[in-house]
XYZ file of C-alpha atoms in Angstrom:
403
model
C 57.510 -161.308 -162.759
C 61.101 -160.858 -162.530
C 60.877 -157.163 -163.422
C 58.269 -156.612 -160.479
C 60.814 -158.382 -158.001
C 63.407 -156.180 -159.291
C 61.296 -153.025 -158.747
C 60.429 -154.369 -155.203
C 64.112 -154.599 -154.345
C 64.804 -151.116 -155.456
C 61.842 -149.917 -153.513
C 63.350 -151.430 -150.421
C 66.644 -149.859 -151.090
C 64.955 -146.471 -151.084
C 63.359 -147.031 -147.857
C 66.535 -147.847 -146.309
C 68.006 -144.857 -147.640
C 65.176 -142.790 -146.266
C 65.762 -144.283 -142.769
C 69.366 -143.279 -142.919
C 68.702 -139.868 -143.812
C 66.039 -139.551 -140.916
C 68.848 -140.812 -138.542
C 71.211 -138.051 -139.506
C 68.623 -135.332 -139.140
C 68.124 -136.660 -135.557
C 71.835 -135.948 -134.550
C 72.484 -133.004 -132.140
C 73.806 -129.809 -133.619
C 76.892 -127.949 -132.441
C 80.037 -129.288 -130.962
C 80.158 -132.290 -128.577
C 80.410 -131.209 -124.979
C 82.521 -133.588 -122.705
C 80.409 -135.371 -119.973
C 82.730 -133.983 -117.184
C 82.009 -130.549 -118.273
C 78.329 -130.955 -118.864
C 77.804 -132.284 -115.367
C 79.228 -129.107 -113.671
C 77.579 -125.812 -113.291
C 79.198 -122.760 -114.535
C 80.329 -121.662 -111.035
C 81.925 -125.064 -110.562
C 83.636 -124.716 -113.868
C 84.913 -121.249 -113.002
C 86.081 -122.393 -109.656
C 88.044 -125.087 -111.354
C 89.690 -122.723 -113.802
C 90.554 -120.322 -110.976
C 92.164 -123.347 -109.054
C 94.255 -124.265 -112.194
C 95.315 -120.664 -112.773
C 93.632 -120.548 -116.332
C 91.091 -117.932 -115.315
C 93.305 -115.125 -113.871
C 92.977 -111.661 -112.326
C 94.741 -109.272 -114.703
C 96.479 -105.987 -113.538
C 94.583 -102.789 -114.400
C 96.404 -100.915 -117.160
C 94.841 -98.844 -119.977
C 95.686 -98.403 -123.687
C 96.806 -94.885 -122.943
C 99.612 -96.357 -120.602
C 101.104 -97.631 -123.963
C 102.925 -94.482 -124.603
C 105.217 -93.290 -127.605
C 105.475 -90.691 -130.206
C 103.914 -90.496 -133.740
C 106.234 -91.307 -136.801
C 106.002 -88.067 -138.660
C 108.285 -89.243 -141.562
C 106.361 -92.453 -142.217
C 104.850 -91.524 -145.490
C 108.045 -90.124 -146.793
C 110.023 -93.453 -145.828
C 107.168 -95.488 -147.624
C 107.548 -93.340 -150.798
C 111.405 -93.999 -150.774
C 110.961 -97.682 -150.320
C 108.387 -97.731 -153.379
C 110.836 -95.683 -155.461
C 113.751 -98.088 -154.526
C 111.820 -101.200 -155.821
C 111.460 -99.529 -159.254
C 115.113 -98.782 -159.721
C 116.936 -101.012 -162.299
C 119.227 -103.818 -160.966
C 122.850 -102.852 -160.600
C 125.322 -103.661 -163.224
C 127.392 -106.880 -162.893
C 130.294 -106.667 -160.273
C 128.511 -103.758 -158.428
C 127.075 -104.667 -155.075
C 123.514 -103.855 -154.747
C 122.860 -101.218 -151.833
C 120.599 -102.048 -148.804
C 117.020 -101.257 -149.629
C 115.474 -98.327 -147.574
C 113.624 -99.666 -144.635
C 109.720 -99.385 -144.748
C 108.186 -97.672 -141.715
C 107.399 -99.568 -138.590
C 103.857 -98.825 -137.050
C 103.944 -95.964 -134.755
C 102.611 -96.219 -131.185
C 99.519 -93.991 -131.792
C 98.792 -96.202 -134.824
C 98.970 -99.383 -132.641
C 96.695 -97.809 -130.008
C 94.124 -96.845 -132.650
C 94.187 -100.361 -134.228
C 93.793 -102.093 -130.853
C 90.902 -99.558 -129.834
C 88.837 -99.713 -133.139
C 89.189 -103.462 -133.868
C 89.371 -105.004 -130.354
C 88.009 -102.672 -127.586
C 84.909 -101.223 -129.304
C 83.379 -104.316 -130.593
C 84.247 -106.147 -127.305
C 82.780 -103.624 -125.087
C 79.459 -102.836 -126.852
C 77.028 -105.629 -127.910
C 75.066 -103.390 -130.343
C 78.358 -102.671 -132.289
C 79.401 -106.330 -132.083
C 75.964 -107.257 -133.713
C 76.430 -104.933 -136.672
C 80.275 -105.142 -137.022
C 81.924 -107.960 -135.487
C 85.438 -106.510 -135.560
C 88.095 -109.326 -135.120
C 87.703 -112.395 -133.061
C 91.398 -113.280 -132.992
C 94.213 -110.939 -132.739
C 98.146 -111.829 -133.286
C 100.534 -109.506 -131.386
C 104.171 -109.863 -132.897
C 107.075 -108.206 -131.166
C 110.377 -108.842 -129.174
C 110.150 -109.873 -125.596
C 109.273 -106.791 -123.494
C 107.575 -104.912 -126.335
C 104.210 -104.749 -124.621
C 102.211 -107.702 -125.926
C 100.726 -108.988 -122.636
C 100.284 -105.439 -121.396
C 98.063 -104.593 -124.467
C 96.011 -107.753 -123.735
C 95.613 -106.625 -119.995
C 94.574 -103.231 -121.267
C 91.948 -104.827 -123.662
C 90.545 -106.653 -120.648
C 90.674 -103.569 -118.536
C 88.942 -101.096 -120.933
C 85.971 -103.536 -121.484
C 85.682 -105.118 -118.041
C 86.594 -108.571 -119.526
C 87.410 -111.820 -117.795
C 90.968 -112.987 -118.550
C 91.944 -116.575 -119.505
C 95.466 -117.816 -119.894
C 96.095 -120.736 -122.281
C 99.870 -120.284 -122.709
C 101.403 -123.691 -123.081
C 103.711 -123.089 -120.222
C 100.758 -122.094 -117.966
C 98.508 -125.240 -119.002
C 101.465 -127.700 -118.868
C 100.352 -130.802 -116.767
C 96.842 -129.501 -116.621
C 94.079 -131.528 -118.278
C 96.269 -134.388 -119.257
C 95.431 -137.356 -121.619
C 94.114 -137.416 -125.088
C 90.777 -135.970 -124.376
C 92.308 -133.276 -122.024
C 93.183 -130.509 -124.486
C 89.644 -130.667 -125.907
C 88.056 -130.553 -122.277
C 90.264 -127.637 -121.366
C 89.546 -125.558 -124.500
C 85.761 -126.383 -124.284
C 85.532 -125.415 -120.605
C 87.580 -122.175 -121.163
C 85.357 -121.101 -124.254
C 82.245 -122.067 -122.789
C 82.913 -119.882 -119.763
C 84.265 -117.029 -121.842
C 80.981 -117.196 -123.990
C 78.790 -117.305 -120.692
C 80.576 -114.518 -118.963
C 81.138 -112.008 -121.663
C 83.117 -110.028 -122.489
C 86.124 -112.208 -122.298
C 89.759 -112.254 -123.507
C 91.563 -115.458 -123.975
C 95.327 -115.117 -124.142
C 97.724 -117.451 -125.664
C 101.371 -116.649 -125.194
C 104.166 -118.150 -127.295
C 101.463 -118.878 -129.914
C 104.275 -119.934 -132.465
C 104.934 -123.077 -130.537
C 101.110 -123.882 -130.647
C 101.210 -123.672 -134.580
C 104.360 -125.347 -135.128
C 103.997 -128.969 -136.226
C 105.845 -131.966 -135.103
C 106.653 -133.634 -131.833
C 109.725 -131.607 -131.155
C 113.150 -132.792 -130.135
C 114.051 -136.064 -128.364
C 113.307 -135.879 -124.649
C 110.512 -133.516 -125.019
C 108.232 -135.804 -122.954
C 110.431 -135.133 -119.935
C 109.834 -131.417 -120.425
C 106.143 -131.576 -120.181
C 103.102 -131.711 -122.598
C 103.658 -130.722 -126.261
C 102.704 -127.150 -126.876
C 100.702 -127.671 -130.045
C 98.225 -130.183 -128.221
C 95.641 -127.447 -127.937
C 95.726 -126.632 -131.806
C 93.232 -129.093 -133.125
C 90.403 -128.388 -130.532
C 91.294 -124.632 -130.909
C 90.500 -124.784 -134.612
C 87.467 -126.927 -134.153
C 85.864 -124.844 -131.542
C 86.715 -121.451 -132.766
C 87.347 -121.537 -136.592
C 85.558 -124.570 -137.783
C 84.355 -124.626 -141.504
C 80.816 -125.123 -140.363
C 79.451 -122.255 -138.178
C 77.022 -124.864 -136.527
C 80.172 -126.879 -135.222
C 81.774 -123.765 -133.554
C 81.392 -122.945 -130.013
C 81.795 -119.267 -130.509
C 79.500 -117.268 -132.753
C 80.359 -114.169 -134.579
C 78.182 -111.986 -132.046
C 79.894 -113.461 -129.079
C 82.197 -110.851 -127.270
C 84.973 -113.061 -126.871
C 88.434 -112.197 -128.180
C 91.433 -114.478 -128.664
C 94.894 -112.806 -128.383
C 97.936 -114.642 -129.488
C 101.411 -113.371 -128.917
C 105.024 -114.420 -130.248
C 108.430 -113.081 -130.188
C 109.575 -115.564 -132.661
C 106.959 -115.950 -135.369
C 109.649 -117.011 -137.881
C 109.886 -120.293 -136.017
C 106.634 -121.277 -137.760
C 108.738 -121.981 -140.821
C 106.726 -124.665 -142.748
C 104.350 -123.002 -145.201
C 101.489 -125.291 -144.115
C 101.913 -124.102 -140.349
C 102.309 -120.485 -141.532
C 99.051 -120.392 -143.575
C 97.209 -122.050 -140.816
C 98.476 -119.380 -138.316
C 97.525 -116.504 -140.507
C 94.213 -117.866 -141.498
C 93.310 -118.427 -137.799
C 94.195 -114.869 -136.662
C 92.301 -112.331 -138.445
C 94.396 -109.327 -137.558
C 98.158 -108.987 -137.031
C 99.653 -106.086 -135.067
C 103.459 -105.570 -135.044
C 105.077 -104.037 -131.995
C 108.524 -102.758 -133.097
C 111.406 -101.466 -131.008
C 110.817 -97.822 -130.037
C 112.671 -95.217 -132.129
C 114.333 -91.996 -130.483
C 111.229 -89.928 -129.916
C 109.304 -92.772 -128.573
C 112.183 -93.563 -126.148
C 112.183 -90.110 -125.016
C 108.475 -89.969 -124.328
C 108.722 -93.319 -122.386
C 111.653 -92.319 -120.335
C 109.922 -88.907 -119.460
C 106.684 -90.601 -118.673
C 108.222 -93.360 -116.647
C 110.141 -90.900 -114.546
C 107.081 -88.757 -113.879
C 104.995 -91.750 -112.743
C 107.828 -92.781 -110.488
C 107.597 -89.488 -108.607
C 110.189 -87.154 -110.398
C 108.027 -84.290 -111.745
C 110.408 -82.455 -113.841
C 113.243 -84.801 -115.195
C 115.944 -82.496 -116.825
C 115.494 -82.659 -120.609
C 119.287 -83.188 -121.145
C 119.279 -86.370 -118.967
C 116.212 -87.641 -120.808
C 117.757 -87.095 -124.253
C 120.927 -89.048 -123.117
C 118.802 -91.850 -121.808
C 116.861 -92.068 -124.868
C 120.025 -92.072 -127.019
C 121.951 -94.793 -125.068
C 118.829 -97.077 -124.640
C 118.663 -97.850 -128.356
C 117.994 -101.701 -129.147
C 116.204 -101.922 -125.695
C 112.418 -102.542 -125.457
C 109.885 -100.248 -123.590
C 109.487 -102.811 -121.164
C 113.139 -102.772 -120.170
C 112.859 -98.985 -119.914
C 109.764 -99.185 -117.460
C 111.478 -101.990 -115.604
C 114.695 -100.015 -114.902
C 112.951 -96.894 -113.725
C 110.393 -99.085 -111.480
C 113.417 -100.776 -109.824
C 115.680 -97.773 -109.358
C 113.296 -94.813 -108.430
C 111.807 -96.426 -105.390
C 109.427 -94.581 -102.853
C 112.579 -94.279 -100.347
C 114.345 -92.555 -103.150
C 111.598 -90.100 -104.097
C 111.522 -89.083 -100.389
C 115.229 -88.209 -100.546
C 114.933 -86.053 -103.672
C 115.319 -82.764 -101.497
C 118.723 -83.982 -100.133
C 119.897 -85.748 -103.248
C 118.667 -84.665 -106.521
C 117.934 -87.062 -109.234
C 120.846 -87.917 -111.690
C 120.679 -89.909 -114.855
C 123.697 -91.863 -113.714
C 121.385 -93.817 -111.222
C 119.885 -95.447 -114.334
C 122.679 -96.277 -116.423
C 124.032 -99.308 -114.375
C 120.477 -100.912 -114.050
C 119.920 -100.383 -117.880
C 123.268 -102.196 -118.584
C 121.822 -105.209 -116.833
C 118.929 -105.475 -119.161
C 119.163 -107.637 -122.155
C 119.219 -105.701 -125.453
C 117.368 -106.907 -128.678
C 120.183 -107.593 -131.240
C 120.172 -106.540 -134.745
C 119.685 -110.202 -136.118
C 116.625 -110.763 -133.848
C 114.983 -107.304 -134.773
C 115.639 -107.895 -138.577
C 114.018 -111.362 -138.337
C 110.803 -109.848 -136.891
C 110.913 -107.175 -139.403
C 111.305 -109.355 -142.258
C 108.451 -111.512 -141.150
C 106.270 -108.558 -140.686
C 107.075 -107.446 -144.347
C 106.251 -111.088 -145.375
C 102.986 -111.046 -143.540
C 102.027 -107.788 -145.633
C 102.967 -109.572 -148.875
C 105.611 -106.803 -149.508
C 108.477 -109.249 -149.757
C 107.629 -110.842 -152.955
C 108.777 -108.703 -156.102
C 107.556 -109.520 -159.655
C 110.929 -110.508 -160.874
C 111.613 -112.940 -158.052
C 111.877 -116.733 -158.678
C 109.754 -119.057 -156.601
C 112.026 -120.889 -154.172
C 110.526 -124.365 -155.421
C 111.720 -123.395 -159.020
C 115.473 -123.123 -157.992
C 117.692 -124.508 -160.677
C 114.895 -124.323 -163.382
C 115.405 -122.242 -166.497
C 113.508 -120.977 -169.437
C 109.744 -121.276 -169.104
C 109.596 -122.761 -165.543
C 111.311 -119.881 -163.867
C 109.028 -116.977 -164.198
C 105.633 -118.764 -163.818
C 105.015 -118.069 -160.187
C 105.255 -114.595 -159.026
């Protein structure tokens, strides 16, 4: 008799488990939609984002406007850097020479990468269905190197909507604990409904940098990293069912940073590199690219045939300046009134030297920090003989374990 009671108890337990399992199956799939967003139509949501300046009208620029020269010695520079790594270490007391620099991406290579990985899949649904391209792009470069311009070019070429989730732009909007999730959900819901769409996140290093920041940060506004958790959940969740964006959705998230090395913790760095599926580095323009940029900017401003000697001089003295500085100097100096007076007073390069001196150059330390981070992102900074930073001070068997 006792055995039967025991069996009965077990049977009851099984029934209870079955009820729980049925309850789990009944739960709705997909991410949870906030009530305030679910109660509004798409037009009302779009009107709200326009009013809060998250949905923006972008300037019409094209990828072809990102001008520069091809790096013809790139392959030779790469071979030289590979050969230098195979050289034996110098003798004791002899200073090791600076290793040869690896080639930076050339402007035509950057245009090609943006076109093939971002514009084609974003502009054509059939291509997106068969080859998704990239759903997130990270642009790395100094201030004025053309990161925002390339995002505008992607939106122009594909006829996409443009949403700005830069922390400085979203500061004070959608406050509270649930605010960041509501903001991300509303933006991505509209981006998905009105495809194609480009979601821009400037200063993305502050988004992925963990911590509450320095004291007094509350007075400065909302923490920049408040959108990180909902961004990961809605875009890059482990379960595809809980993502708001599918692989076939023509929505591109473009992040940009001028200081990627600020994401110094390995956990934050790995999170950023995992989220962004493609990284494009925008270096300072070299001499041939600066020559092309000065010449193109002057022609667009209304000077049809700028003297070659003047352009060469401008290209030489504008070293350590970004392409944005070059374009800004020409735009401010060569006005329509100045073009109308070219017959009476011919153009001279001296008119551009003083405005160029007012621009802020990119110093060597900042340029080197960006280059070192770029090499690190490619995995070229780790050498076989290098000791892991965690193994400092260890000798013998512990030192060469990690490569």
